[in-house]
């Protein structure tokens, strides 16, 4: 009997400014203009996660005291460029029927 492969997401624990920890699933990563960026979504914590709005998080790899960490993107132009890159890549995997007339991904 062949073994079934189960999808195991790559989880990343992020800590916000208040010290709160939350797990996120790494969806995509890309190098853009020599910088490394990551697209994450909150990790599923229970069976109700499909009924909740999905918050996309875009972060950048930066070096801090010799260690690579995730950081928010403060520059609006840089954020829009990276966000658009990830959205176009996601759309390339989907069919037109997956979006409404405003280009919003349907549930």
PDB file of N, CA and C in Angstrom:
ATOM      1  N   UNK A   1       0.847  -1.173   0.000  1.00  0.00           N
ATOM      2  CA  UNK A   1       0.000   0.000   0.000  1.00  0.00           C
ATOM      3  C   UNK A   1       0.897   1.241   0.000  1.00  0.00           C
ATOM      4  N   UNK A   2       0.565   2.207  -0.850  1.00  0.00           N
ATOM      5  CA  UNK A   2       1.386   3.411  -0.912  1.00  0.00           C
ATOM      6  C   UNK A   2       0.992   4.374   0.207  1.00  0.00           C
ATOM      7  N   UNK A   3       1.980   5.103   0.657  1.00  0.00           N
ATOM      8  CA  UNK A   3       1.761   6.066   1.721  1.00  0.00           C
ATOM      9  C   UNK A   3       1.222   7.365   1.130  1.00  0.00           C
ATOM     10  N   UNK A   4       0.210   7.943   1.747  1.00  0.00           N
ATOM     11  CA  UNK A   4      -0.343   9.211   1.269  1.00  0.00           C
ATOM     12  C   UNK A   4       0.500  10.361   1.805  1.00  0.00           C
ATOM     13  N   UNK A   5       0.780  11.316   0.940  1.00  0.00           N
ATOM     14  CA  UNK A   5       1.495  12.519   1.369  1.00  0.00           C
ATOM     15  C   UNK A   5       0.487  13.517   1.892  1.00  0.00           C
ATOM     16  N   UNK A   6       0.697  13.978   3.093  1.00  0.00           N
ATOM     17  CA  UNK A   6      -0.166  15.000   3.666  1.00  0.00           C
ATOM     18  C   UNK A   6       0.530  16.339   3.559  1.00  0.00           C
ATOM     19  N   UNK A   7      -0.257  17.376   3.307  1.00  0.00           N
ATOM     20  CA  UNK A   7       0.288  18.721   3.240  1.00  0.00           C
ATOM     21  C   UNK A   7       0.622  19.190   4.648  1.00  0.00           C
ATOM     22  N   UNK A   8       1.843  19.575   4.841  1.00  0.00           N
ATOM     23  CA  UNK A   8       2.265  20.130   6.123  1.00  0.00           C
ATOM     24  C   UNK A   8       2.780  21.539   5.868  1.00  0.00           C
ATOM     25  N   UNK A   9       2.031  22.531   6.313  1.00  0.00           N
ATOM     26  CA  UNK A   9       2.451  23.912   6.044  1.00  0.00           C
ATOM     27  C   UNK A   9       3.706  24.274   6.823  1.00  0.00           C
ATOM     28  N   UNK A  10       4.467  25.213   6.253  1.00  0.00           N
ATOM     29  CA  UNK A  10       5.626  25.748   6.966  1.00  0.00           C
ATOM     30  C   UNK A  10       5.113  26.873   7.853  1.00  0.00           C
ATOM     31  N   UNK A  11       5.214  26.678   9.157  1.00  0.00           N
ATOM     32  CA  UNK A  11       4.693  27.653  10.116  1.00  0.00           C
ATOM     33  C   UNK A  11       5.812  28.540  10.643  1.00  0.00           C
ATOM     34  N   UNK A  12       5.455  29.798  10.841  1.00  0.00           N
ATOM     35  CA  UNK A  12       6.375  30.800  11.363  1.00  0.00           C
ATOM     36  C   UNK A  12       5.688  31.458  12.548  1.00  0.00           C
ATOM     37  N   UNK A  13       6.380  31.526  13.678  1.00  0.00           N
ATOM     38  CA  UNK A  13       5.831  32.216  14.837  1.00  0.00           C
ATOM     39  C   UNK A  13       6.306  33.664  14.814  1.00  0.00           C
ATOM     40  N   UNK A  14       5.333  34.582  14.781  1.00  0.00           N
ATOM     41  CA  UNK A  14       5.661  36.002  14.798  1.00  0.00           C
ATOM     42  C   UNK A  14       5.282  36.596  16.143  1.00  0.00           C
ATOM     43  N   UNK A  15       6.061  37.575  16.563  1.00  0.00           N
ATOM     44  CA  UNK A  15       5.803  38.270  17.828  1.00  0.00           C
ATOM     45  C   UNK A  15       5.577  39.734  17.505  1.00  0.00           C
ATOM     46  N   UNK A  16       4.418  40.266  17.908  1.00  0.00           N
ATOM     47  CA  UNK A  16       4.110  41.671  17.614  1.00  0.00           C
ATOM     48  C   UNK A  16       4.787  42.595  18.628  1.00  0.00           C
ATOM     49  N   UNK A  17       4.546  43.901  18.464  1.00  0.00           N
ATOM     50  CA  UNK A  17       5.194  44.913  19.313  1.00  0.00           C
ATOM     51  C   UNK A  17       4.828  44.756  20.789  1.00  0.00           C
ATOM     52  N   UNK A  18       3.667  44.136  21.061  1.00  0.00           N
ATOM     53  CA  UNK A  18       3.216  43.948  22.436  1.00  0.00           C
ATOM     54  C   UNK A  18       3.676  42.629  23.037  1.00  0.00           C
ATOM     55  N   UNK A  19       4.460  41.854  22.267  1.00  0.00           N
ATOM     56  CA  UNK A  19       4.963  40.572  22.759  1.00  0.00           C
ATOM     57  C   UNK A  19       4.017  39.407  22.556  1.00  0.00           C
ATOM     58  N   UNK A  20       2.904  39.629  21.835  1.00  0.00           N
ATOM     59  CA  UNK A  20       1.949  38.554  21.560  1.00  0.00           C
ATOM     60  C   UNK A  20       2.481  37.655  20.441  1.00  0.00           C
ATOM     61  N   UNK A  21       2.379  36.354  20.632  1.00  0.00           N
ATOM     62  CA  UNK A  21       2.851  35.384  19.641  1.00  0.00           C
ATOM     63  C   UNK A  21       1.673  34.853  18.840  1.00  0.00           C
ATOM     64  N   UNK A  22       1.892  34.677  17.539  1.00  0.00           N
ATOM     65  CA  UNK A  22       0.864  34.118  16.678  1.00  0.00           C
ATOM     66  C   UNK A  22       1.549  33.333  15.562  1.00  0.00           C
ATOM     67  N   UNK A  23       0.987  32.176  15.225  1.00  0.00           N
ATOM     68  CA  UNK A  23       1.536  31.361  14.148  1.00  0.00           C
ATOM     69  C   UNK A  23       0.959  31.780  12.805  1.00  0.00           C
ATOM     70  N   UNK A  24       1.827  31.822  11.801  1.00  0.00           N
ATOM     71  CA  UNK A  24       1.449  32.135  10.436  1.00  0.00           C
ATOM     72  C   UNK A  24       1.973  31.041   9.519  1.00  0.00           C
ATOM     73  N   UNK A  25       1.257  30.833   8.420  1.00  0.00           N
ATOM     74  CA  UNK A  25       1.677  29.873   7.413  1.00  0.00           C
ATOM     75  C   UNK A  25       2.379  30.622   6.291  1.00  0.00           C
ATOM     76  N   UNK A  26       3.553  30.149   5.918  1.00  0.00           N
ATOM     77  CA  UNK A  26       4.293  30.740   4.811  1.00  0.00           C
ATOM     78  C   UNK A  26       3.636  30.297   3.510  1.00  0.00           C
ATOM     79  N   UNK A  27       3.128  31.267   2.740  1.00  0.00           N
ATOM     80  CA  UNK A  27       2.444  30.981   1.490  1.00  0.00           C
ATOM     81  C   UNK A  27       3.400  31.072   0.312  1.00  0.00           C
ATOM     82  N   UNK A  28       4.260  32.088   0.318  1.00  0.00           N
ATOM     83  CA  UNK A  28       5.153  32.316  -0.816  1.00  0.00           C
ATOM     84  C   UNK A  28       6.343  33.134  -0.344  1.00  0.00           C
ATOM     85  N   UNK A  29       7.409  33.052  -1.104  1.00  0.00           N
ATOM     86  CA  UNK A  29       8.600  33.852  -0.853  1.00  0.00           C
ATOM     87  C   UNK A  29       9.184  34.235  -2.199  1.00  0.00           C
ATOM     88  N   UNK A  30       9.786  35.410  -2.267  1.00  0.00           N
ATOM     89  CA  UNK A  30      10.368  35.856  -3.523  1.00  0.00           C
ATOM     90  C   UNK A  30      11.482  36.863  -3.269  1.00  0.00           C
ATOM     91  N   UNK A  31      12.453  36.861  -4.173  1.00  0.00           N
ATOM     92  CA  UNK A  31      13.482  37.883  -4.152  1.00  0.00           C
ATOM     93  C   UNK A  31      13.095  38.929  -5.186  1.00  0.00           C
ATOM     94  N   UNK A  32      12.978  40.168  -4.740  1.00  0.00           N
ATOM     95  CA  UNK A  32      12.599  41.276  -5.604  1.00  0.00           C
ATOM     96  C   UNK A  32      13.619  42.389  -5.394  1.00  0.00           C
ATOM     97  N   UNK A  33      14.266  42.794  -6.469  1.00  0.00           N
ATOM     98  CA  UNK A  33      15.288  43.848  -6.410  1.00  0.00           C
ATOM     99  C   UNK A  33      16.352  43.556  -5.345  1.00  0.00           C
ATOM    100  N   UNK A  34      16.755  42.305  -5.249  1.00  0.00           N
ATOM    101  CA  UNK A  34      17.825  41.924  -4.334  1.00  0.00           C
ATOM    102  C   UNK A  34      17.422  41.765  -2.878  1.00  0.00           C
ATOM    103  N   UNK A  35      16.127  41.940  -2.584  1.00  0.00           N
ATOM    104  CA  UNK A  35      15.624  41.789  -1.215  1.00  0.00           C
ATOM    105  C   UNK A  35      14.710  40.565  -1.149  1.00  0.00           C
ATOM    106  N   UNK A  36      14.657  39.904   0.004  1.00  0.00           N
ATOM    107  CA  UNK A  36      13.818  38.719   0.195  1.00  0.00           C
ATOM    108  C   UNK A  36      12.529  39.112   0.899  1.00  0.00           C
ATOM    109  N   UNK A  37      11.383  38.697   0.315  1.00  0.00           N
ATOM    110  CA  UNK A  37      10.067  39.016   0.853  1.00  0.00           C
ATOM    111  C   UNK A  37       9.268  37.739   1.075  1.00  0.00           C
ATOM    112  N   UNK A  38       8.289  37.825   1.983  1.00  0.00           N
ATOM    113  CA  UNK A  38       7.490  36.653   2.347  1.00  0.00           C
ATOM    114  C   UNK A  38       6.013  37.027   2.425  1.00  0.00           C
ATOM    115  N   UNK A  39       5.164  36.127   1.955  1.00  0.00           N
ATOM    116  CA  UNK A  39       3.715  36.280   2.052  1.00  0.00           C
ATOM    117  C   UNK A  39       3.222  35.217   3.022  1.00  0.00           C
ATOM    118  N   UNK A  40       2.501  35.657   4.061  1.00  0.00           N
ATOM    119  CA  UNK A  40       2.019  34.747   5.091  1.00  0.00           C
ATOM    120  C   UNK A  40       0.537  34.961   5.340  1.00  0.00           C
ATOM    121  N   UNK A  41      -0.109  33.931   5.894  1.00  0.00           N
ATOM    122  CA  UNK A  41      -1.494  34.019   6.356  1.00  0.00           C
ATOM    123  C   UNK A  41      -1.548  33.425   7.754  1.00  0.00           C
ATOM    124  N   UNK A  42      -2.512  33.858   8.572  1.00  0.00           N
ATOM    125  CA  UNK A  42      -2.632  33.263   9.909  1.00  0.00           C
ATOM    126  C   UNK A  42      -2.840  31.752   9.799  1.00  0.00           C
ATOM    127  N   UNK A  43      -2.197  31.018  10.667  1.00  0.00           N
ATOM    128  CA  UNK A  43      -2.338  29.566  10.670  1.00  0.00           C
ATOM    129  C   UNK A  43      -3.727  29.180  11.165  1.00  0.00           C
ATOM    130  N   UNK A  44      -4.238  28.107  10.610  1.00  0.00           N
ATOM    131  CA  UNK A  44      -5.551  27.607  11.028  1.00  0.00           C
ATOM    132  C   UNK A  44      -5.458  27.105  12.460  1.00  0.00           C
ATOM    133  N   UNK A  45      -6.301  27.676  13.313  1.00  0.00           N
ATOM    134  CA  UNK A  45      -6.280  27.280  14.723  1.00  0.00           C
ATOM    135  C   UNK A  45      -7.407  26.325  15.074  1.00  0.00           C
ATOM    136  N   UNK A  46      -8.459  26.318  14.244  1.00  0.00           N
ATOM    137  CA  UNK A  46      -9.574  25.408  14.485  1.00  0.00           C
ATOM    138  C   UNK A  46     -10.321  25.190  13.170  1.00  0.00           C
ATOM    139  N   UNK A  47     -11.396  24.412  13.207  1.00  0.00           N
ATOM    140  CA  UNK A  47     -12.152  24.093  12.001  1.00  0.00           C
ATOM    141  C   UNK A  47     -12.935  25.281  11.462  1.00  0.00           C
ATOM    142  N   UNK A  48     -13.051  26.359  12.217  1.00  0.00           N
ATOM    143  CA  UNK A  48     -13.813  27.525  11.804  1.00  0.00           C
ATOM    144  C   UNK A  48     -12.996  28.501  10.940  1.00  0.00           C
ATOM    145  N   UNK A  49     -11.706  28.208  10.728  1.00  0.00           N
ATOM    146  CA  UNK A  49     -10.852  29.163  10.028  1.00  0.00           C
ATOM    147  C   UNK A  49     -11.307  29.443   8.598  1.00  0.00           C
ATOM    148  N   UNK A  50     -12.010  28.514   7.958  1.00  0.00           N
ATOM    149  CA  UNK A  50     -12.482  28.741   6.593  1.00  0.00           C
ATOM    150  C   UNK A  50     -13.600  29.774   6.537  1.00  0.00           C
ATOM    151  N   UNK A  51     -14.254  30.033   7.647  1.00  0.00           N
ATOM    152  CA  UNK A  51     -15.347  30.994   7.689  1.00  0.00           C
ATOM    153  C   UNK A  51     -14.878  32.400   8.066  1.00  0.00           C
ATOM    154  N   UNK A  52     -13.601  32.562   8.329  1.00  0.00           N
ATOM    155  CA  UNK A  52     -13.072  33.852   8.750  1.00  0.00           C
ATOM    156  C   UNK A  52     -12.386  34.558   7.582  1.00  0.00           C
ATOM    157  N   UNK A  53     -12.327  35.881   7.657  1.00  0.00           N
ATOM    158  CA  UNK A  53     -11.583  36.636   6.657  1.00  0.00           C
ATOM    159  C   UNK A  53     -10.106  36.309   6.800  1.00  0.00           C
ATOM    160  N   UNK A  54      -9.436  36.223   5.674  1.00  0.00           N
ATOM    161  CA  UNK A  54      -8.018  35.884   5.663  1.00  0.00           C
ATOM    162  C   UNK A  54      -7.189  37.167   5.599  1.00  0.00           C
ATOM    163  N   UNK A  55      -6.311  37.312   6.529  1.00  0.00           N
ATOM    164  CA  UNK A  55      -5.426  38.464   6.604  1.00  0.00           C
ATOM    165  C   UNK A  55      -4.092  38.085   5.958  1.00  0.00           C
ATOM    166  N   UNK A  56      -3.735  38.763   4.863  1.00  0.00           N
ATOM    167  CA  UNK A  56      -2.448  38.522   4.231  1.00  0.00           C
ATOM    168  C   UNK A  56      -1.407  39.416   4.882  1.00  0.00           C
ATOM    169  N   UNK A  57      -0.236  38.857   5.109  1.00  0.00           N
ATOM    170  CA  UNK A  57       0.852  39.602   5.723  1.00  0.00           C
ATOM    171  C   UNK A  57       2.055  39.530   4.788  1.00  0.00           C
ATOM    172  N   UNK A  58       2.608  40.688   4.457  1.00  0.00           N
ATOM    173  CA  UNK A  58       3.797  40.754   3.621  1.00  0.00           C
ATOM    174  C   UNK A  58       4.927  41.298   4.475  1.00  0.00           C
ATOM    175  N   UNK A  59       6.008  40.532   4.561  1.00  0.00           N
ATOM    176  CA  UNK A  59       7.152  40.936   5.381  1.00  0.00           C
ATOM    177  C   UNK A  59       8.438  40.857   4.568  1.00  0.00           C
ATOM    178  N   UNK A  60       9.450  41.514   5.073  1.00  0.00           N
ATOM    179  CA  UNK A  60      10.746  41.593   4.416  1.00  0.00           C
ATOM    180  C   UNK A  60      11.808  41.007   5.353  1.00  0.00           C
ATOM    181  N   UNK A  61      12.793  40.320   4.779  1.00  0.00           N
ATOM    182  CA  UNK A  61      13.909  39.814   5.578  1.00  0.00           C
ATOM    183  C   UNK A  61      14.917  40.938   5.773  1.00  0.00           C
ATOM    184  N   UNK A  62      15.282  41.191   7.017  1.00  0.00           N
ATOM    185  CA  UNK A  62      16.312  42.179   7.344  1.00  0.00           C
ATOM    186  C   UNK A  62      17.280  41.553   8.343  1.00  0.00           C
ATOM    187  N   UNK A  63      18.466  42.102   8.401  1.00  0.00           N
ATOM    188  CA  UNK A  63      19.461  41.600   9.346  1.00  0.00           C
ATOM    189  C   UNK A  63      19.434  42.461  10.595  1.00  0.00           C
ATOM    190  N   UNK A  64      19.403  41.794  11.750  1.00  0.00           N
ATOM    191  CA  UNK A  64      19.393  42.476  13.039  1.00  0.00           C
ATOM    192  C   UNK A  64      20.383  41.771  13.953  1.00  0.00           C
ATOM    193  N   UNK A  65      21.469  42.456  14.276  1.00  0.00           N
ATOM    194  CA  UNK A  65      22.526  41.882  15.119  1.00  0.00           C
ATOM    195  C   UNK A  65      23.031  40.550  14.578  1.00  0.00           C
ATOM    196  N   UNK A  66      23.222  40.496  13.250  1.00  0.00           N
ATOM    197  CA  UNK A  66      23.757  39.293  12.618  1.00  0.00           C
ATOM    198  C   UNK A  66      22.751  38.191  12.404  1.00  0.00           C
ATOM    199  N   UNK A  67      21.499  38.431  12.747  1.00  0.00           N
ATOM    200  CA  UNK A  67      20.449  37.427  12.598  1.00  0.00           C
ATOM    201  C   UNK A  67      19.393  37.935  11.619  1.00  0.00           C
ATOM    202  N   UNK A  68      18.932  37.043  10.718  1.00  0.00           N
ATOM    203  CA  UNK A  68      17.893  37.442   9.783  1.00  0.00           C
ATOM    204  C   UNK A  68      16.529  37.345  10.463  1.00  0.00           C
ATOM    205  N   UNK A  69      15.756  38.447  10.376  1.00  0.00           N
ATOM    206  CA  UNK A  69      14.427  38.485  10.981  1.00  0.00           C
ATOM    207  C   UNK A  69      13.424  39.012   9.956  1.00  0.00           C
ATOM    208  N   UNK A  70      12.137  38.813  10.234  1.00  0.00           N
ATOM    209  CA  UNK A  70      11.067  39.374   9.423  1.00  0.00           C
ATOM    210  C   UNK A  70      10.755  40.777   9.949  1.00  0.00           C
ATOM    211  N   UNK A  71      10.529  41.703   9.018  1.00  0.00           N
ATOM    212  CA  UNK A  71      10.180  43.063   9.404  1.00  0.00           C
ATOM    213  C   UNK A  71       9.063  43.571   8.502  1.00  0.00           C
ATOM    214  N   UNK A  72       8.268  44.481   9.032  1.00  0.00           N
ATOM    215  CA  UNK A  72       7.224  45.091   8.217  1.00  0.00           C
ATOM    216  C   UNK A  72       7.871  46.013   7.195  1.00  0.00           C
ATOM    217  N   UNK A  73       7.110  46.292   6.135  1.00  0.00           N
ATOM    218  CA  UNK A  73       7.586  47.179   5.079  1.00  0.00           C
ATOM    219  C   UNK A  73       6.941  48.540   5.318  1.00  0.00           C
ATOM    220  N   UNK A  74       7.746  49.515   5.691  1.00  0.00           N
ATOM    221  CA  UNK A  74       7.229  50.832   6.045  1.00  0.00           C
ATOM    222  C   UNK A  74       7.026  51.747   4.839  1.00  0.00           C
ATOM    223  N   UNK A  75       7.764  51.512   3.777  1.00  0.00           N
ATOM    224  CA  UNK A  75       7.662  52.348   2.583  1.00  0.00           C
ATOM    225  C   UNK A  75       6.455  51.907   1.748  1.00  0.00           C
ATOM    226  N   UNK A  76       5.495  52.820   1.537  1.00  0.00           N
ATOM    227  CA  UNK A  76       4.260  52.484   0.820  1.00  0.00           C
ATOM    228  C   UNK A  76       4.523  52.006  -0.601  1.00  0.00           C
ATOM    229  N   UNK A  77       5.436  52.645  -1.294  1.00  0.00           N
ATOM    230  CA  UNK A  77       5.745  52.272  -2.674  1.00  0.00           C
ATOM    231  C   UNK A  77       6.350  50.868  -2.739  1.00  0.00           C
ATOM    232  N   UNK A  78       7.268  50.584  -1.827  1.00  0.00           N
ATOM    233  CA  UNK A  78       7.881  49.258  -1.767  1.00  0.00           C
ATOM    234  C   UNK A  78       6.825  48.204  -1.450  1.00  0.00           C
ATOM    235  N   UNK A  79       5.945  48.499  -0.476  1.00  0.00           N
ATOM    236  CA  UNK A  79       4.907  47.545  -0.106  1.00  0.00           C
ATOM    237  C   UNK A  79       3.990  47.250  -1.293  1.00  0.00           C
ATOM    238  N   UNK A  80       3.534  48.298  -1.989  1.00  0.00           N
ATOM    239  CA  UNK A  80       2.631  48.107  -3.133  1.00  0.00           C
ATOM    240  C   UNK A  80       3.285  47.267  -4.221  1.00  0.00           C
ATOM    241  N   UNK A  81       4.546  47.499  -4.475  1.00  0.00           N
ATOM    242  CA  UNK A  81       5.286  46.740  -5.493  1.00  0.00           C
ATOM    243  C   UNK A  81       5.343  45.257  -5.128  1.00  0.00           C
ATOM    244  N   UNK A  82       5.679  44.962  -3.887  1.00  0.00           N
ATOM    245  CA  UNK A  82       5.815  43.579  -3.429  1.00  0.00           C
ATOM    246  C   UNK A  82       4.440  42.904  -3.348  1.00  0.00           C
ATOM    247  N   UNK A  83       3.452  43.604  -2.792  1.00  0.00           N
ATOM    248  CA  UNK A  83       2.094  43.069  -2.680  1.00  0.00           C
ATOM    249  C   UNK A  83       1.544  42.739  -4.073  1.00  0.00           C
ATOM    250  N   UNK A  84       1.727  43.645  -5.023  1.00  0.00           N
ATOM    251  CA  UNK A  84       1.251  43.420  -6.394  1.00  0.00           C
ATOM    252  C   UNK A  84       1.938  42.210  -7.017  1.00  0.00           C
ATOM    253  N   UNK A  85       3.226  42.054  -6.756  1.00  0.00           N
ATOM    254  CA  UNK A  85       3.963  40.899  -7.266  1.00  0.00           C
ATOM    255  C   UNK A  85       3.338  39.597  -6.770  1.00  0.00           C
ATOM    256  N   UNK A  86       3.107  39.521  -5.453  1.00  0.00           N
ATOM    257  CA  UNK A  86       2.530  38.307  -4.889  1.00  0.00           C
ATOM    258  C   UNK A  86       1.108  38.063  -5.400  1.00  0.00           C
ATOM    259  N   UNK A  87       0.309  39.117  -5.520  1.00  0.00           N
ATOM    260  CA  UNK A  87      -1.077  38.957  -5.997  1.00  0.00           C
ATOM    261  C   UNK A  87      -1.109  38.477  -7.448  1.00  0.00           C
ATOM    262  N   UNK A  88      -0.224  38.989  -8.284  1.00  0.00           N
ATOM    263  CA  UNK A  88      -0.159  38.535  -9.673  1.00  0.00           C
ATOM    264  C   UNK A  88       0.268  37.072  -9.735  1.00  0.00           C
ATOM    265  N   UNK A  89       1.186  36.688  -8.871  1.00  0.00           N
ATOM    266  CA  UNK A  89       1.635  35.287  -8.862  1.00  0.00           C
ATOM    267  C   UNK A  89       0.496  34.372  -8.416  1.00  0.00           C
ATOM    268  N   UNK A  90      -0.264  34.795  -7.422  1.00  0.00           N
ATOM    269  CA  UNK A  90      -1.413  33.995  -6.967  1.00  0.00           C
ATOM    270  C   UNK A  90      -2.450  33.894  -8.080  1.00  0.00           C
ATOM    271  N   UNK A  91      -2.755  35.028  -8.727  1.00  0.00           N
ATOM    272  CA  UNK A  91      -3.744  35.026  -9.800  1.00  0.00           C
ATOM    273  C   UNK A  91      -3.335  34.116 -10.952  1.00  0.00           C
ATOM    274  N   UNK A  92      -2.036  33.971 -11.191  1.00  0.00           N
ATOM    275  CA  UNK A  92      -1.577  33.128 -12.292  1.00  0.00           C
ATOM    276  C   UNK A  92      -1.906  31.654 -12.053  1.00  0.00           C
ATOM    277  N   UNK A  93      -2.153  31.278 -10.798  1.00  0.00           N
ATOM    278  CA  UNK A  93      -2.490  29.899 -10.463  1.00  0.00           C
ATOM    279  C   UNK A  93      -3.999  29.656 -10.460  1.00  0.00           C
ATOM    280  N   UNK A  94      -4.776  30.726 -10.524  1.00  0.00           N
ATOM    281  CA  UNK A  94      -6.224  30.619 -10.408  1.00  0.00           C
ATOM    282  C   UNK A  94      -6.904  30.871 -11.740  1.00  0.00           C
ATOM    283  N   UNK A  95      -8.152  30.494 -11.814  1.00  0.00           N
ATOM    284  CA  UNK A  95      -8.986  30.693 -12.982  1.00  0.00           C
ATOM    285  C   UNK A  95      -9.788  31.985 -12.822  1.00  0.00           C
ATOM    286  N   UNK A  96     -10.177  32.611 -13.936  1.00  0.00           N
ATOM    287  CA  UNK A  96     -10.965  33.844 -13.880  1.00  0.00           C
ATOM    288  C   UNK A  96     -12.244  33.683 -13.075  1.00  0.00           C
ATOM    289  N   UNK A  97     -12.808  32.478 -13.046  1.00  0.00           N
ATOM    290  CA  UNK A  97     -14.063  32.252 -12.318  1.00  0.00           C
ATOM    291  C   UNK A  97     -13.863  32.254 -10.813  1.00  0.00           C
ATOM    292  N   UNK A  98     -12.613  32.333 -10.362  1.00  0.00           N
ATOM    293  CA  UNK A  98     -12.324  32.375  -8.930  1.00  0.00           C
ATOM    294  C   UNK A  98     -12.456  33.786  -8.356  1.00  0.00           C
ATOM    295  N   UNK A  99     -12.744  34.802  -9.217  1.00  0.00           N
ATOM    296  CA  UNK A  99     -12.806  36.189  -8.794  1.00  0.00           C
ATOM    297  C   UNK A  99     -14.156  36.803  -9.124  1.00  0.00           C
ATOM    298  N   UNK A 100     -14.569  37.776  -8.314  1.00  0.00           N
ATOM    299  CA  UNK A 100     -15.810  38.496  -8.628  1.00  0.00           C
ATOM    300  C   UNK A 100     -15.508  39.609  -9.633  1.00  0.00           C
ATOM    301  N   UNK A 101     -16.515  40.408  -9.977  1.00  0.00           N
ATOM    302  CA  UNK A 101     -16.347  41.452 -11.002  1.00  0.00           C
ATOM    303  C   UNK A 101     -15.363  42.549 -10.594  1.00  0.00           C
ATOM    304  N   UNK A 102     -15.067  42.681  -9.298  1.00  0.00           N
ATOM    305  CA  UNK A 102     -14.101  43.679  -8.821  1.00  0.00           C
ATOM    306  C   UNK A 102     -12.702  43.101  -8.660  1.00  0.00           C
ATOM    307  N   UNK A 103     -12.517  41.836  -9.049  1.00  0.00           N
ATOM    308  CA  UNK A 103     -11.219  41.205  -8.924  1.00  0.00           C
ATOM    309  C   UNK A 103     -10.930  40.656  -7.554  1.00  0.00           C
ATOM    310  N   UNK A 104     -11.950  40.543  -6.699  1.00  0.00           N
ATOM    311  CA  UNK A 104     -11.789  40.006  -5.354  1.00  0.00           C
ATOM    312  C   UNK A 104     -11.947  38.483  -5.408  1.00  0.00           C
ATOM    313  N   UNK A 105     -11.032  37.783  -4.756  1.00  0.00           N
ATOM    314  CA  UNK A 105     -11.066  36.323  -4.722  1.00  0.00           C
ATOM    315  C   UNK A 105     -12.328  35.843  -4.012  1.00  0.00           C
ATOM    316  N   UNK A 106     -13.066  34.960  -4.679  1.00  0.00           N
ATOM    317  CA  UNK A 106     -14.291  34.417  -4.090  1.00  0.00           C
ATOM    318  C   UNK A 106     -13.959  33.332  -3.072  1.00  0.00           C
ATOM    319  N   UNK A 107     -14.828  33.184  -2.038  1.00  0.00           N
ATOM    320  CA  UNK A 107     -14.571  32.149  -1.016  1.00  0.00           C
ATOM    321  C   UNK A 107     -14.770  30.755  -1.578  1.00  0.00           C
TER     322      UNK A 107
END
